[in-house]
Amino acid sequence: GKNIVVTGAASGIGKRTAELAQAMGANVFSVDRNTPDNPVGHFIAADLGSADGVAALIAQLPNGIDALANVAGLSGTPGAVPTIAVNFLGLRALSLGLAPKMNQYGSVINVASIAGFGWRGNAEKTKAAVAVEGFPDPAKFCADHGVTDEISYPTSKEFLLMWTYQAAQNPVFKDRNIRVNAVSPGPVETPILKQFRDVLGDERVDSDIDRVGRAGTANDIAPSILFLASDGARWVNGTNIACDGGLEASILAEVM
Ligand code: NAI
């Protein structure tokens, strides 16, 4: 079986991804800041919102990783600094730092969001932010790039999508034939959805759900993540799979 690292594995989409990967015969390293009662595979506790936490995780992982599923994320309710730190800076640092421990033809899968859909409208700002390398101080990074608490969640996902497209060209990955792709869920019934309801209001969340008939479940998302991790996706690189029941298409249809 393949060696797969799944972050955010204590809850929701990450948990389901780790379970399904194990059921399909993978050797799973599940990672979260919270230690679950029944962790899947080899559990490693890590705070992915700090440079030290990311470095400690990389040090504990063995060589020969085939896939990294970056699922851990924050809703934006904790504020801009932790949200950008986990959803973008930490994810990027983990991906770049783990690449030397990954096998040829490996795969990095970034869970973004329909909320990052607007990056094309913010392309210059997004490119300028993503051009800052390493793990900058998150507070300074947010201040420098106009990331306020209110817009931190969609902005973190815009940065993540832009970085995903660029990362496929990055020699760190390209020279090892490691593919980098994203999966963008629409509203999914997990604990984070309650936080989106608190921030955006029930009306907005329910209208998105109504557009596509129902909310997704973690089971609707995990298979797309594992497809991108599989050899069947060897020709899929630098792209984003909208995994949202058609929500993005219905928004696109309105603006076309
Ligand atoms: P969830 O809240 O159930 O799971 C997120 C997990 O990430 C939690 O186990 C949490 O402990 C972990 N995490 C957060 N900060 C961390 C840190 N600093 N270090 C280590 N682990 C950390 O939410 P869900 O739905 O499973 O979210 C997974 C991903 O899917 C997130 O990136 C989220 O933005 C994305 N997403 C979710 C949607 C939804 O409606 N549920 C919609 C679109 C995207």
Coordinates of C-alpha atoms and ligand atoms in Angstrom, one line a residue:
G1 CA 0.0 0.0 0.0
K2 CA 0.9 3.6 -0.4
N3 CA 2.1 5.8 2.5
I4 CA -0.3 8.7 2.9
V5 CA -0.2 11.6 5.3
V6 CA -3.7 13.0 6.1
T7 CA -3.9 16.3 8.1
G8 CA -7.0 17.3 9.9
A9 CA -7.6 13.6 10.5
A10 CA -9.4 14.0 13.8
S11 CA -12.6 15.3 12.3
G12 CA -14.8 15.6 9.3
I13 CA -13.3 15.3 5.8
G14 CA -9.8 14.5 7.0
K15 CA -11.1 11.7 9.3
R16 CA -13.1 10.1 6.5
T17 CA -10.2 10.4 4.1
A18 CA -7.9 8.6 6.5
E19 CA -10.5 5.9 7.2
L20 CA -11.1 5.3 3.5
A21 CA -7.4 5.3 2.6
Q22 CA -6.8 2.7 5.3
A23 CA -9.8 0.6 4.1
M24 CA -8.2 0.7 0.6
G25 CA -5.0 -0.7 1.9
A26 CA -2.9 2.4 2.4
N27 CA -0.5 2.9 5.3
V28 CA -1.9 6.1 6.9
F29 CA -0.2 8.7 9.0
S30 CA -3.0 10.8 10.5
V31 CA -2.2 14.2 11.8
D32 CA -4.2 16.7 13.9
R33 CA -3.7 19.2 16.8
N34 CA -6.5 17.2 18.6
T35 CA -5.9 13.6 19.5
P36 CA -9.0 11.6 18.6
D37 CA -10.2 8.6 20.6
N38 CA -9.7 6.1 17.8
P39 CA -7.0 7.6 15.5
V40 CA -6.6 6.0 12.1
G41 CA -3.2 4.4 11.4
H42 CA -0.1 6.1 13.0
F43 CA -1.3 9.2 14.7
I44 CA 1.0 12.2 15.1
A45 CA -0.1 15.3 17.1
A46 CA 1.0 18.5 15.4
D47 CA 0.1 22.2 15.3
L48 CA 0.2 23.1 11.6
G49 CA -0.2 26.8 12.3
S50 CA 3.4 27.3 13.3
A51 CA 6.7 26.9 11.6
D52 CA 8.0 24.9 14.6
G53 CA 4.9 22.6 14.6
V54 CA 5.3 21.9 10.9
A55 CA 9.1 21.2 11.3
A56 CA 8.4 18.8 14.2
L57 CA 5.9 16.9 12.1
I58 CA 8.2 16.6 9.1
A59 CA 11.0 15.3 11.4
Q60 CA 8.6 12.5 12.7
L61 CA 7.5 11.3 9.3
P62 CA 9.6 8.7 7.5
N63 CA 11.0 8.8 4.0
G64 CA 8.9 7.2 1.3
I65 CA 5.7 9.2 1.6
D66 CA 3.5 8.8 -1.5
A67 CA 0.8 11.3 -0.8
L68 CA 0.1 14.3 1.4
A69 CA -3.6 15.2 1.9
N70 CA -3.7 18.7 3.3
V71 CA -7.1 18.7 4.9
A72 CA -6.7 20.6 8.2
G73 CA -8.3 24.0 8.2
L74 CA -9.8 26.7 10.2
S75 CA -13.1 28.5 9.5
G76 CA -11.9 32.1 10.0
T77 CA -13.8 32.4 13.3
P78 CA -10.5 32.2 15.3
G79 CA -9.4 35.4 13.4
A80 CA -7.1 36.2 10.4
V81 CA -3.8 35.2 12.0
P82 CA -4.4 31.6 12.9
T83 CA -6.6 31.1 9.8
I84 CA -3.9 32.2 7.4
A85 CA -1.3 30.4 9.4
V86 CA -3.1 27.0 9.2
N87 CA -4.9 27.2 5.9
F88 CA -2.1 28.7 3.8
L89 CA 1.3 29.3 5.4
G90 CA 1.5 26.0 7.4
L91 CA 0.1 23.9 4.6
R92 CA 2.6 25.4 2.2
A93 CA 5.5 24.9 4.6
L94 CA 4.5 21.3 5.2
S95 CA 4.2 20.5 1.5
L96 CA 7.5 22.1 0.5
G97 CA 9.3 20.6 3.6
L98 CA 7.9 17.1 3.1
A99 CA 8.7 16.9 -0.7
P100 CA 12.3 15.7 -0.1
K101 CA 10.8 12.8 1.9
M102 CA 8.3 11.9 -0.8
N103 CA 8.6 9.3 -3.5
Q104 CA 8.8 10.0 -7.2
Y105 CA 5.3 10.3 -8.7
G106 CA 3.9 11.3 -5.4
S107 CA 0.9 13.5 -4.9
V108 CA 0.0 16.6 -2.8
I109 CA -3.8 17.3 -2.4
N110 CA -4.8 20.6 -1.0
V111 CA -8.4 21.0 0.3
A112 CA -9.4 24.5 -0.7
S113 CA -13.1 25.6 -0.9
I114 CA -15.8 27.0 -3.1
A115 CA -15.0 30.1 -0.9
G116 CA -11.7 30.5 -2.8
F117 CA -13.6 30.8 -6.1
G118 CA -13.0 34.6 -6.2
W119 CA -9.2 34.5 -6.6
R120 CA -9.4 35.5 -10.3
G121 CA -10.9 38.8 -9.2
N122 CA -8.0 39.3 -6.7
A123 CA -5.3 37.9 -8.9
E124 CA -2.7 40.6 -8.3
K125 CA -3.1 40.8 -4.6
T126 CA -3.2 37.0 -4.4
K127 CA 0.0 36.7 -6.5
A128 CA 1.8 39.3 -4.3
A129 CA 0.9 37.5 -1.1
V130 CA 1.8 34.0 -2.5
A131 CA 5.2 35.4 -3.7
V132 CA 6.3 35.8 0.0
E133 CA 8.4 32.7 0.7
G134 CA 9.0 30.7 3.8
F135 CA 6.9 31.0 6.9
P136 CA 6.6 34.7 7.5
D137 CA 5.2 36.1 10.8
P138 CA 1.5 35.5 10.2
A139 CA 0.4 38.8 11.9
K140 CA 2.8 40.9 9.7
F141 CA 1.8 38.8 6.6
C142 CA -1.9 39.5 7.2
A143 CA -1.2 43.2 7.8
D144 CA 1.0 43.5 4.7
H145 CA -1.6 41.9 2.4
G146 CA -4.8 43.3 3.8
V147 CA -6.1 40.1 5.3
T148 CA -8.7 41.1 7.9
D149 CA -10.6 38.7 10.2
E150 CA -13.8 39.1 8.0
I151 CA -12.2 38.0 4.7
S152 CA -9.5 35.7 6.2
Y153 CA -11.3 32.4 5.3
P154 CA -12.0 33.1 1.6
T155 CA -8.6 34.9 1.3
S156 CA -6.8 31.9 2.7
K157 CA -8.4 29.6 0.1
E158 CA -7.7 32.1 -2.7
F159 CA -4.0 32.1 -1.7
L160 CA -4.1 28.3 -1.5
L161 CA -5.6 27.9 -5.0
M162 CA -3.1 30.3 -6.5
W163 CA -0.3 28.5 -4.8
T164 CA -1.6 25.1 -6.0
Y165 CA -1.5 26.2 -9.6
Q166 CA 2.0 27.7 -9.2
A167 CA 3.3 24.7 -7.2
A168 CA 2.8 22.3 -10.1
Q169 CA 5.5 24.4 -11.8
N170 CA 7.8 24.5 -8.8
P171 CA 11.0 22.4 -9.3
V172 CA 10.7 21.2 -5.6
F173 CA 7.7 19.1 -6.9
K174 CA 8.2 19.0 -10.6
D175 CA 11.8 17.6 -10.5
R176 CA 10.4 14.6 -8.4
N177 CA 7.3 14.2 -10.6
I178 CA 5.1 15.1 -7.6
R179 CA 1.7 16.4 -8.7
V180 CA 0.0 19.2 -6.8
N181 CA -3.8 19.5 -7.0
A182 CA -6.7 20.9 -5.1
V183 CA -10.2 19.7 -4.1
S184 CA -12.8 22.4 -3.4
P185 CA -15.8 21.3 -1.4
G186 CA -19.0 23.2 -1.2
P187 CA -20.9 23.1 2.1
V188 CA -20.3 19.8 3.9
E189 CA -21.9 18.5 7.1
T190 CA -19.0 18.6 9.5
P191 CA -18.3 20.6 12.7
I192 CA -16.9 23.5 10.7
L193 CA -20.2 24.1 8.9
K194 CA -21.7 25.4 12.2
Q195 CA -19.0 28.0 12.3
F196 CA -19.7 29.1 8.7
R197 CA -23.3 29.5 9.7
D198 CA -22.3 31.7 12.6
V199 CA -20.2 33.9 10.3
L200 CA -22.1 34.0 7.1
G201 CA -25.7 33.5 8.5
D202 CA -28.0 30.6 7.9
E203 CA -29.7 32.2 5.0
R204 CA -26.5 32.4 2.9
V205 CA -25.4 28.8 3.8
D206 CA -28.9 27.4 3.1
S207 CA -29.2 29.2 -0.2
D208 CA -25.9 27.6 -1.3
I209 CA -27.2 24.2 -0.1
D210 CA -30.6 24.8 -1.9
R211 CA -28.8 25.5 -5.2
V212 CA -27.5 21.9 -5.3
G213 CA -30.3 20.2 -3.3
R214 CA -28.4 19.1 -0.2
A215 CA -25.2 19.7 1.8
G216 CA -22.4 17.3 1.1
T217 CA -21.0 14.8 3.5
A218 CA -17.4 13.9 4.2
N219 CA -18.1 10.8 2.1
D220 CA -18.8 13.0 -0.9
I221 CA -15.3 14.5 -0.7
A222 CA -12.9 11.8 0.5
P223 CA -13.0 9.7 -2.7
S224 CA -11.9 12.7 -4.9
I225 CA -9.0 13.4 -2.5
L226 CA -7.9 9.7 -2.8
F227 CA -8.4 9.7 -6.6
L228 CA -5.9 12.5 -6.8
A229 CA -3.6 10.5 -4.6
S230 CA -3.8 7.4 -6.8
D231 CA -1.9 6.4 -9.9
G232 CA -5.1 6.8 -11.9
A233 CA -4.5 10.5 -11.5
R234 CA -0.9 10.5 -12.9
W235 CA -1.9 12.8 -15.7
V236 CA -3.8 15.2 -13.5
N237 CA -1.6 18.1 -12.2
G238 CA -2.0 21.7 -11.1
T239 CA -5.8 21.7 -11.2
N240 CA -8.8 22.0 -8.9
I241 CA -11.7 19.6 -8.6
A242 CA -14.9 21.3 -7.6
C243 CA -16.5 18.8 -5.3
D244 CA -19.7 20.6 -4.5
G245 CA -22.7 19.0 -6.2
G246 CA -22.5 21.6 -9.0
L247 CA -22.4 24.8 -6.8
E248 CA -19.5 26.4 -8.6
A249 CA -21.1 25.6 -12.0
S250 CA -24.3 27.2 -10.9
I251 CA -22.5 30.4 -9.8
L252 CA -20.4 30.4 -13.1
A253 CA -23.6 30.0 -15.1
E254 CA -24.9 33.3 -13.6
V255 CA -21.8 35.3 -14.5
M256 CA -21.3 33.9 -18.0
Ligands
NAI1 P1 -13.5 20.0 10.7 O1 -13.5 21.2 11.6 O2 -14.4 18.9 11.0 O3 -12.0 19.5 10.6 C1 -10.9 20.3 10.6 C2 -9.7 19.6 11.3 O4 -8.5 20.4 11.2 C3 -10.0 19.5 12.8 O5 -9.8 18.1 13.2 C4 -9.0 20.4 13.4 O6 -8.5 20.0 14.7 C5 -7.9 20.4 12.4 N1 -7.0 21.6 12.6 C6 -7.4 22.9 12.7 N2 -6.3 23.6 13.0 C7 -5.2 22.8 13.1 C8 -3.8 23.0 13.4 N3 -3.4 24.2 13.7 N4 -3.0 21.9 13.4 C9 -3.5 20.7 13.2 N5 -4.8 20.4 12.9 C10 -5.7 21.5 12.8 O7 -13.8 20.6 9.3 P2 -13.8 19.8 7.8 O8 -15.1 20.2 7.2 O9 -13.4 18.4 7.9 O10 -12.7 20.7 7.1 C11 -11.7 20.1 6.4 C12 -11.2 21.1 5.3 O11 -12.3 21.2 4.3 C13 -10.8 22.4 5.8 O12 -9.7 22.9 5.1 C14 -12.0 23.3 5.3 O13 -11.7 24.6 5.1 C15 -12.4 22.6 4.1 N6 -13.8 22.9 3.6 C16 -14.9 22.5 4.4 C17 -16.2 22.8 4.0 C18 -17.3 22.4 4.9 O14 -18.4 22.9 4.6 N7 -17.2 21.5 5.8 C19 -16.4 23.5 2.8 C20 -15.2 23.9 2.1 C21 -14.0 23.6 2.5

